[in-house]
Short mmCIF file of C-alpha atoms and ligand atoms in Angstrom, two decimals:
data_model
loop_
_atom_site.label_atom_id
_atom_site.label_comp_id
_atom_site.label_asym_id
_atom_site.label_seq_id
_atom_site.Cartn_x
_atom_site.Cartn_y
_atom_site.Cartn_z
CA MET A 1 -3.24 -28.68 0.31
CA LYS A 2 -3.84 -28.58 -3.20
CA PRO A 3 -1.26 -25.15 -4.32
CA ASN A 4 -2.35 -21.99 -5.26
CA ILE A 5 -2.62 -21.46 -9.10
CA LYS A 6 -2.25 -17.38 -8.25
CA GLU A 7 0.85 -18.48 -7.42
CA LEU A 8 2.17 -20.11 -10.49
CA SER A 9 4.27 -17.65 -12.27
CA ARG A 10 3.04 -17.29 -16.10
CA ASN A 11 6.09 -19.38 -16.99
CA GLU A 12 5.15 -22.22 -14.13
CA LEU A 13 1.88 -22.42 -15.70
CA GLU A 14 2.95 -22.29 -19.24
CA GLY A 15 5.54 -25.63 -17.93
CA TRP A 16 2.01 -27.27 -16.49
CA LEU A 17 0.60 -27.07 -19.33
CA SER A 18 3.22 -27.80 -21.49
CA GLN A 19 2.63 -31.87 -20.05
CA ARG A 20 -0.22 -31.99 -21.01
CA ARG A 21 0.45 -31.10 -24.84
CA GLU A 22 -1.74 -27.85 -24.35
CA PRO A 23 -0.65 -24.63 -26.30
CA PRO A 24 0.94 -21.98 -23.53
CA TYR A 25 -1.32 -18.92 -24.72
CA ARG A 26 -3.73 -21.51 -22.17
CA ALA A 27 -1.90 -19.94 -19.12
CA GLY A 28 -2.93 -16.27 -20.64
CA GLN A 29 -6.34 -17.16 -21.06
CA ILE A 30 -6.57 -18.74 -17.46
CA GLN A 31 -4.42 -15.36 -16.25
CA ARG A 32 -7.27 -13.63 -17.37
CA TRP A 33 -9.32 -15.36 -15.45
CA LEU A 34 -8.29 -14.84 -12.51
CA PHE A 35 -7.00 -11.92 -12.83
CA GLN A 36 -9.10 -9.85 -14.39
CA LYS A 37 -12.93 -12.13 -14.59
CA GLY A 38 -11.81 -12.55 -10.84
CA ALA A 39 -12.78 -16.54 -11.17
CA THR A 40 -13.32 -18.40 -7.99
CA SER A 41 -13.37 -21.40 -9.92
CA PHE A 42 -12.73 -23.39 -12.28
CA ALA A 43 -15.78 -24.85 -13.58
CA GLU A 44 -15.90 -20.59 -14.35
CA MET A 45 -12.95 -21.12 -17.50
CA THR A 46 -15.35 -21.92 -20.15
CA ASN A 47 -13.11 -21.72 -22.79
CA LEU A 48 -11.03 -24.47 -21.85
CA SER A 49 -11.87 -27.56 -22.45
CA VAL A 50 -13.58 -29.66 -19.82
CA ARG A 51 -10.70 -32.17 -19.48
CA LEU A 52 -8.49 -29.22 -18.66
CA ARG A 53 -10.55 -27.77 -16.40
CA ASP A 54 -10.89 -31.20 -14.73
CA GLU A 55 -7.75 -31.12 -14.54
CA LEU A 56 -6.11 -27.86 -12.83
CA GLN A 57 -9.36 -28.57 -10.42
CA GLU A 58 -7.51 -31.88 -9.63
CA GLY A 59 -3.63 -29.91 -9.29
CA PHE A 60 -4.75 -26.10 -7.89
CA SER A 61 -6.64 -24.63 -5.29
CA ILE A 62 -7.43 -21.19 -6.67
CA SER A 63 -7.21 -18.83 -2.57
CA ARG A 64 -10.16 -16.29 -1.86
CA LEU A 65 -9.96 -13.97 1.24
CA GLN A 66 -12.26 -13.94 3.86
CA VAL A 67 -14.34 -10.95 4.23
CA LEU A 68 -14.55 -10.13 8.48
CA ARG A 69 -16.18 -6.84 8.21
CA ASP A 70 -16.88 -4.31 5.58
CA SER A 71 -16.67 -0.83 7.22
CA SER A 72 -18.25 2.31 5.01
CA SER A 73 -16.51 6.05 6.23
CA ARG A 74 -19.04 8.84 6.05
CA ASP A 75 -16.21 10.18 3.41
CA GLY A 76 -17.34 7.28 1.30
CA THR A 77 -14.00 5.43 1.99
CA ARG A 78 -14.15 1.87 3.19
CA LYS A 79 -11.48 -0.19 4.79
CA PHE A 80 -12.23 -4.04 4.64
CA LEU A 81 -11.14 -5.95 7.51
CA PHE A 82 -9.53 -9.63 5.64
CA GLY A 83 -9.29 -12.75 6.70
CA LEU A 84 -6.48 -15.44 5.93
CA ALA A 85 -6.26 -19.44 5.79
CA ASP A 86 -4.49 -18.87 9.00
CA ALA A 87 -6.03 -17.10 10.88
CA LEU A 88 -4.77 -13.70 10.34
CA SER A 89 -6.32 -10.52 9.46
CA ILE A 90 -5.15 -7.36 7.18
CA GLU A 91 -7.09 -4.59 6.26
CA SER A 92 -7.67 -3.01 3.14
CA VAL A 93 -8.62 0.56 2.55
CA LEU A 94 -11.02 2.28 -0.88
CA ILE A 95 -10.58 5.88 -1.73
CA PRO A 96 -12.84 7.05 -3.87
CA GLU A 97 -12.59 10.68 -4.98
CA SER A 98 -13.90 12.46 -7.80
CA LYS A 99 -12.01 10.81 -10.96
CA ARG A 100 -10.03 8.30 -9.35
CA VAL A 101 -11.08 5.36 -6.83
CA THR A 102 -7.77 4.42 -5.05
CA LEU A 103 -7.35 0.64 -3.32
CA CYS A 104 -4.50 1.50 -0.37
CA VAL A 105 -3.47 -2.48 0.04
CA SER A 106 -1.47 -4.39 2.77
CA THR A 107 1.85 -6.05 1.85
CA GLN A 108 2.80 -7.95 5.65
CA ALA A 109 0.25 -8.64 8.21
CA GLY A 110 1.33 -6.21 10.98
CA CYS A 111 4.99 -4.84 10.14
CA GLY A 112 8.08 -5.09 12.38
CA PHE A 113 9.66 -1.23 12.09
CA GLY A 114 8.13 0.46 14.80
CA CYS A 115 7.09 3.71 13.52
CA ALA A 116 6.30 5.45 16.55
CA PHE A 117 3.13 6.93 15.54
CA CYS A 118 1.76 4.25 13.67
CA ALA A 119 -1.13 1.66 14.70
CA THR A 120 0.33 -0.76 12.62
CA ALA A 121 3.07 -0.99 14.76
CA LEU A 122 1.81 -1.88 18.00
CA MET A 123 0.52 -5.62 16.67
CA GLY A 124 4.26 -6.25 14.99
CA LEU A 125 5.48 -8.11 12.72
CA LYS A 126 2.72 -11.49 12.26
CA ARG A 127 4.30 -12.08 8.87
CA SER A 128 4.88 -11.48 5.31
CA LEU A 129 2.27 -11.89 2.21
CA ARG A 130 2.32 -13.98 -0.08
CA ALA A 131 1.77 -12.23 -3.34
CA SER A 132 -1.70 -14.14 -3.94
CA GLU A 133 -2.86 -12.52 -0.84
CA ILE A 134 -1.24 -8.84 -1.69
CA LEU A 135 -3.93 -9.64 -5.22
CA ASP A 136 -6.39 -11.08 -3.32
CA GLN A 137 -7.45 -7.36 -1.35
CA ILE A 138 -7.12 -6.08 -4.65
CA LEU A 139 -10.04 -8.89 -6.50
CA ALA A 140 -11.95 -8.90 -3.19
CA ALA A 141 -12.21 -4.73 -2.67
CA GLY A 142 -12.86 -5.27 -6.37
CA ARG A 143 -16.08 -7.56 -6.00
CA LEU A 144 -17.20 -5.62 -2.86
CA VAL A 145 -17.57 -2.33 -5.21
CA ALA A 146 -18.55 -3.73 -7.78
CA ASP A 147 -20.01 -0.47 -9.29
CA GLN A 148 -16.67 1.15 -8.48
CA ARG A 149 -13.34 0.56 -11.16
CA ILE A 150 -10.13 0.42 -9.16
CA THR A 151 -7.86 2.85 -11.00
CA HIS A 152 -4.73 3.27 -8.73
CA LEU A 153 -3.70 1.02 -6.11
CA VAL A 154 -0.95 2.24 -3.28
CA LEU A 155 0.96 -0.31 -1.29
CA MET A 156 0.37 1.87 2.20
CA GLY A 157 -0.64 0.13 4.32
CA MET A 158 0.29 -2.80 6.75
CA GLY A 159 3.35 -3.98 6.96
CA GLU A 160 6.97 -2.51 4.83
CA PRO A 161 6.62 -3.69 1.28
CA LEU A 162 10.50 -3.78 0.88
CA ALA A 163 10.79 -5.71 3.22
CA ASN A 164 8.84 -8.48 1.52
CA TYR A 165 10.39 -7.47 -2.00
CA SER A 166 9.92 -10.59 -3.77
CA GLN A 167 6.20 -11.14 -3.05
CA THR A 168 5.47 -7.32 -3.33
CA LEU A 169 7.72 -7.89 -7.32
CA LYS A 170 5.83 -10.25 -7.74
CA ALA A 171 2.28 -9.20 -7.40
CA LEU A 172 3.38 -6.10 -8.99
CA GLU A 173 4.29 -7.65 -12.22
CA ILE A 174 0.47 -9.35 -12.26
CA VAL A 175 -1.44 -6.15 -11.07
CA THR A 176 0.38 -4.14 -13.75
CA ASP A 177 0.15 -6.59 -17.00
CA ALA A 178 -2.36 -5.36 -19.32
CA SER A 179 -2.12 -8.48 -21.55
CA ALA A 180 -3.37 -11.07 -18.67
CA GLY A 181 -2.81 -9.89 -15.73
CA MET A 182 -5.21 -6.35 -14.13
CA GLY A 183 -3.53 -3.82 -16.45
CA ILE A 184 -3.53 -1.10 -13.99
CA SER A 185 -0.27 1.12 -14.80
CA PRO A 186 3.01 1.82 -13.37
CA ARG A 187 2.56 5.21 -13.66
CA ARG A 188 -0.79 4.55 -11.60
CA VAL A 189 0.70 2.54 -8.36
CA THR A 190 2.80 3.76 -5.27
CA LEU A 191 5.15 1.71 -3.23
CA SER A 192 5.43 3.54 -0.24
CA THR A 193 8.76 1.98 2.43
CA VAL A 194 10.17 3.45 6.00
CA GLY A 195 14.17 3.52 3.79
CA LEU A 196 15.24 0.78 2.79
CA VAL A 197 18.58 1.85 0.85
CA PRO A 198 18.78 -0.74 -1.02
CA GLN A 199 15.52 -2.57 -1.79
CA ILE A 200 15.18 0.75 -3.37
CA LYS A 201 17.40 0.58 -5.50
CA LYS A 202 16.98 -2.56 -6.68
CA LEU A 203 12.77 -2.06 -6.96
CA MET A 204 13.77 1.15 -9.00
CA GLU A 205 15.95 -1.54 -11.69
CA GLU A 206 12.93 -3.40 -11.66
CA SER A 207 9.50 -1.96 -11.70
CA ARG A 208 8.71 0.90 -13.23
CA VAL A 209 5.79 1.99 -10.28
CA ASN A 210 6.40 5.65 -8.22
CA LEU A 211 8.23 5.09 -4.81
CA ALA A 212 7.08 7.30 -1.88
CA VAL A 213 9.76 8.12 0.96
CA SER A 214 8.59 7.81 4.91
CA LEU A 215 10.65 10.66 5.81
CA HIS A 216 9.31 12.70 9.19
CA ALA A 217 12.02 14.28 10.32
CA THR A 218 14.72 16.81 9.48
CA THR A 219 17.09 15.64 12.01
CA ASP A 220 19.10 11.94 12.55
CA GLU A 221 18.36 11.92 16.25
CA LEU A 222 14.65 13.49 15.53
CA ARG A 223 14.03 10.52 12.41
CA SER A 224 15.66 7.86 14.78
CA GLN A 225 13.53 8.37 17.39
CA LEU A 226 10.62 8.00 15.35
CA MET A 227 11.49 5.37 12.41
CA PRO A 228 13.66 3.01 14.83
CA VAL A 229 14.72 1.99 10.54
CA ASN A 230 16.93 5.05 10.90
CA ARG A 231 19.64 3.92 12.65
CA LYS A 232 20.10 1.13 10.04
CA TYR A 233 19.72 3.64 6.82
CA PRO A 234 20.02 7.74 8.45
CA LEU A 235 19.30 10.04 6.47
CA GLY A 236 22.07 11.14 4.93
CA GLU A 237 22.89 7.97 3.18
CA LEU A 238 18.57 7.82 2.21
CA ILE A 239 18.55 10.64 0.57
CA LYS A 240 21.50 10.09 -1.58
CA CYS A 241 20.71 6.57 -3.10
CA CYS A 242 16.91 9.50 -3.77
CA ARG A 243 19.23 11.82 -5.16
CA SER A 244 21.03 8.63 -7.38
CA LEU A 245 18.04 7.23 -8.72
CA PRO A 246 17.36 7.14 -11.81
CA ILE A 247 13.62 9.00 -11.65
CA PRO A 248 12.30 8.96 -15.43
CA LYS A 249 10.98 12.49 -17.21
CA ARG A 250 8.05 13.96 -15.60
CA ARG A 251 7.85 11.11 -12.62
CA ARG A 252 8.69 12.65 -9.32
CA ILE A 253 9.58 10.74 -5.83
CA THR A 254 7.91 11.37 -3.48
CA PHE A 255 8.63 11.37 0.34
CA GLU A 256 5.82 11.66 2.92
CA TYR A 257 5.77 13.96 5.84
CA VAL A 258 3.29 12.92 8.78
CA LEU A 259 3.59 16.26 10.74
CA LEU A 260 3.71 15.54 14.92
CA ARG A 261 2.38 18.80 16.84
CA GLY A 262 5.54 20.85 17.82
CA VAL A 263 7.61 18.11 17.35
CA ASN A 264 8.45 18.48 13.28
CA HIS A 265 7.20 21.70 11.69
CA SER A 266 9.41 24.37 13.09
CA ALA A 267 11.01 26.57 10.87
CA GLU A 268 14.15 25.24 11.42
CA ASP A 269 12.28 21.90 10.39
CA ALA A 270 10.93 23.82 7.28
CA ARG A 271 13.99 24.96 6.12
CA ARG A 272 16.06 22.06 6.77
CA LEU A 273 13.95 19.65 5.09
CA SER A 274 13.73 22.31 1.61
CA ARG A 275 17.85 21.64 2.69
CA LEU A 276 17.97 18.01 2.72
CA LEU A 277 15.33 17.82 -0.84
CA SER A 278 16.98 20.28 -3.20
CA GLY A 279 18.01 19.27 -5.74
CA ILE A 280 15.57 16.01 -6.06
CA ARG A 281 12.90 15.51 -8.86
CA CYS A 282 10.24 15.09 -5.90
CA LYS A 283 6.58 16.45 -4.05
CA ILE A 284 6.19 16.32 -0.86
CA ASN A 285 3.02 15.40 0.74
CA LEU A 286 1.75 16.40 4.58
CA ILE A 287 -0.15 14.07 6.37
CA PRO A 288 -1.09 15.52 9.81
CA PHE A 289 -1.18 13.28 11.95
CA ASN A 290 -4.40 10.86 12.29
CA PRO A 291 -4.98 9.81 15.97
CA HIS A 292 -5.41 6.24 17.30
CA PRO A 293 -5.48 5.18 20.94
CA GLY A 294 -2.80 4.83 23.67
CA ASN A 295 -0.44 7.30 20.78
CA PRO A 296 0.90 10.31 22.39
CA TYR A 297 1.14 12.41 19.03
CA HIS A 298 -1.02 15.09 18.32
CA ARG A 299 -1.89 16.87 14.80
CA PRO A 300 -0.59 20.67 14.84
CA THR A 301 -3.72 23.49 13.81
CA GLN A 302 -4.54 24.11 10.23
CA ASP A 303 -2.93 27.38 11.42
CA GLU A 304 0.51 25.43 11.76
CA ILE A 305 0.27 23.26 9.30
CA GLN A 306 -0.19 26.15 6.67
CA GLN A 307 2.53 27.84 7.91
CA PHE A 308 4.53 24.71 7.52
CA GLN A 309 3.19 23.88 3.99
CA SER A 310 3.39 27.61 3.02
CA ALA A 311 7.13 27.84 4.38
CA LEU A 312 8.01 25.14 1.77
CA ARG A 313 6.66 25.96 -1.08
CA SER A 314 7.94 29.80 -0.72
CA ARG A 315 11.65 27.38 -1.45
CA GLY A 316 10.28 26.62 -4.45
CA HIS A 317 8.89 22.51 -3.16
CA GLN A 318 5.93 21.46 -4.32
CA VAL A 319 3.73 20.24 -1.59
CA ASN A 320 0.80 18.66 -0.52
CA VAL A 321 -1.46 17.81 2.17
CA ARG A 322 -3.80 15.04 2.57
CA GLU A 323 -6.93 15.10 3.77
CA PRO A 324 -7.69 12.27 6.52
CA ARG A 325 -10.14 9.75 4.85
CA GLY A 326 -11.66 7.57 6.93
CA ASP A 327 -10.61 8.99 10.44
CA ASP A 328 -13.83 7.93 11.59
CA ILE A 329 -13.11 4.50 11.39
CA GLN A 330 -10.00 4.32 11.39
CA ALA A 331 -8.73 3.64 8.04
CA ALA A 332 -6.35 6.49 7.58
CA CYS A 333 -2.61 6.49 7.50
CA GLY A 334 -1.48 4.73 10.13
CA GLN A 335 -4.61 4.29 11.78
CA LEU A 336 -4.29 0.43 10.09
CA ASN A 337 -4.43 -2.16 12.90
CA SER A 338 -6.90 -5.47 12.95
CA GLU A 339 -6.70 -6.21 16.36
CA TYR A 340 -7.74 -4.05 18.96
CA LYS A 341 -10.90 -4.68 17.39
CA VAL A 342 -12.85 -3.33 20.96
CA GLN A 343 -10.98 -0.82 21.74
CA SER A 344 -10.91 1.35 18.37
CA SER A 345 -15.05 0.24 17.98
CA ARG A 346 -15.29 1.87 21.72
CA PHE A 347 -13.50 4.79 20.10
CA ASN A 348 -15.55 4.72 17.02
CA VAL A 349 -18.61 5.86 18.70
CA GLN A 350 -17.44 8.61 20.82
CA VAL A 351 -15.62 9.95 17.78
CA ARG A 352 -19.28 9.31 16.41
CA THR A 353 -21.53 10.50 19.16
CA SER A 354 -19.46 13.94 19.67
CA ASN A 355 -19.58 14.36 15.72
CA VAL A 356 -22.92 14.55 16.40
CA GLY A 357 -23.09 16.78 18.15
CA VAL A 358 -21.01 19.17 16.99
CA GLY A 359 -21.59 19.28 13.54
CA GLY A 360 -25.14 17.90 13.73
N1 SAH B 401 5.92 0.60 5.63
C1 SAH B 401 5.77 1.59 4.35
C2 SAH B 401 4.32 1.82 4.30
C3 SAH B 401 3.61 2.37 5.22
S1 SAH B 401 2.68 3.83 4.00
C4 SAH B 401 5.87 3.48 5.01
O1 SAH B 401 6.19 3.26 6.37
O2 SAH B 401 5.79 3.89 4.16
C5 SAH B 401 1.67 4.34 5.33
C6 SAH B 401 2.36 6.03 5.84
O3 SAH B 401 1.57 6.50 6.99
C7 SAH B 401 3.37 6.10 5.97
O4 SAH B 401 4.47 7.32 5.38
C8 SAH B 401 3.95 5.94 7.04
O5 SAH B 401 4.65 6.66 8.56
C9 SAH B 401 2.20 7.04 8.09
N2 SAH B 401 1.75 7.76 8.99
C10 SAH B 401 1.71 6.14 9.57
N3 SAH B 401 1.38 6.45 10.66
C11 SAH B 401 0.88 7.01 10.51
C12 SAH B 401 -0.32 8.17 11.41
N4 SAH B 401 -0.64 8.29 13.03
N5 SAH B 401 -0.85 9.26 10.87
C13 SAH B 401 -0.50 9.75 9.69
N6 SAH B 401 -0.03 9.27 9.05
C14 SAH B 401 1.20 7.93 9.34
#
C-alpha cells in the first residue's frame, strides 16, 4: 500500500520534493489541490509538471471515504455514513442554519468513555481515526453538498477528540491553515471533550480553537454515574483546570449540559452549576436528551427545560438550549452509532409514521 499523501506534513512534503530538486512552494500547491480543491487524483494537479505528477502517483495514494449512506432530515440536517479502508464506519452530520453551515465530525470509530446516555458508547472504541480520516469527512461532505459551503466545524461526532490528541491536532492544523489548508478560522471550530484535564491544558497551549466541555452533572456522585471519566478527573479538578485556562478576550468556554428528565435539572442543580462556573468566562449549552433505542433516559418537558434555563439566567449566566437537529434520522447529539442499523431504521419508521399521524 502506498502512503497516503494527506498524512504528510508540509515539512515532510517539502523534504520529499527537495530530494527531487523541486522547490518547497510545490508542497503548498499540492496541499491546495488536496484540501482546497478536493483533488482525488494527481492527474488533476495541472500546475505541476507531468513528470512530478507521475512521481507523486508512483509514490503516494490519495485517500477517499466511501459514502455508505446519506440521510436527510426534515429539518435539513444530513447524516453521512462513511466507510473507512478497514471496513469500519463513522458518521458525520451537516447542520445548515440561516447564516452558517456546520459540519460535525467524528474523531474515533466508536468511543471508549462509556457515557450512560450516549449511543456511541454502546459501540465501544473500535479505533482512533487518522488525521486524514478526519479531514476526509470534511472533503467528502463538501463534495456531497456542493451548493453549500461548510463554514463551521465541530468535533462533536463519534469519539473523544482529546483521546486522539495528535491526529486531531494534525487535522486541525490543516483545517485552520488559510494558505494551503481549508482556511476555516479557529474561531469557527469547536472541540468538545468529556474533560480530559491534561489534554485540555495542552490543547489551549497548542491551538486556538474553541473549547466545549461536557459537564452534565453538578456532583461527583452523579457525574461519575453518568460519565465514568469523572472518577479519573473529578469535577473539582476539571473546573480548576477550566478556571486557569488562558481564554482569549471575547472568547468563552462552552459547558455542555445534557438534560435528563428527573436526573440533573433541579433547582439545587441550577444553584450548584452556577456556583461551579462562577468566575469562568463561559456559556452554558443545555442539550435536551436525545433518545435512542434501548436507553432508559427521557427528555424533560419544555416547562422543565425553561425553568432550568431561567434559574441559570437569573444568576447571570449565558444559557442556550440546543435545538435537536436531525433527530428523525438519529443524527442529533448522542445518537450516532453506525452499528445499530437494523434497530435504528425500524425505530425511524415508527417515529416517522407517528409524526405523520400527529403533524400531518
Ligand atoms: N466525546 C466528546 C464529543 C461528543 S460531543 C464529548 O463527550 O464532549 C457530543 C455531545 O453530546 C456531548 O456533550 C455529549 O455528552 C452529548 N450527548 C451524548 N449523548 C447524548 C444524548 N443522547 N442526548 C443529548 N446529548 C448527548
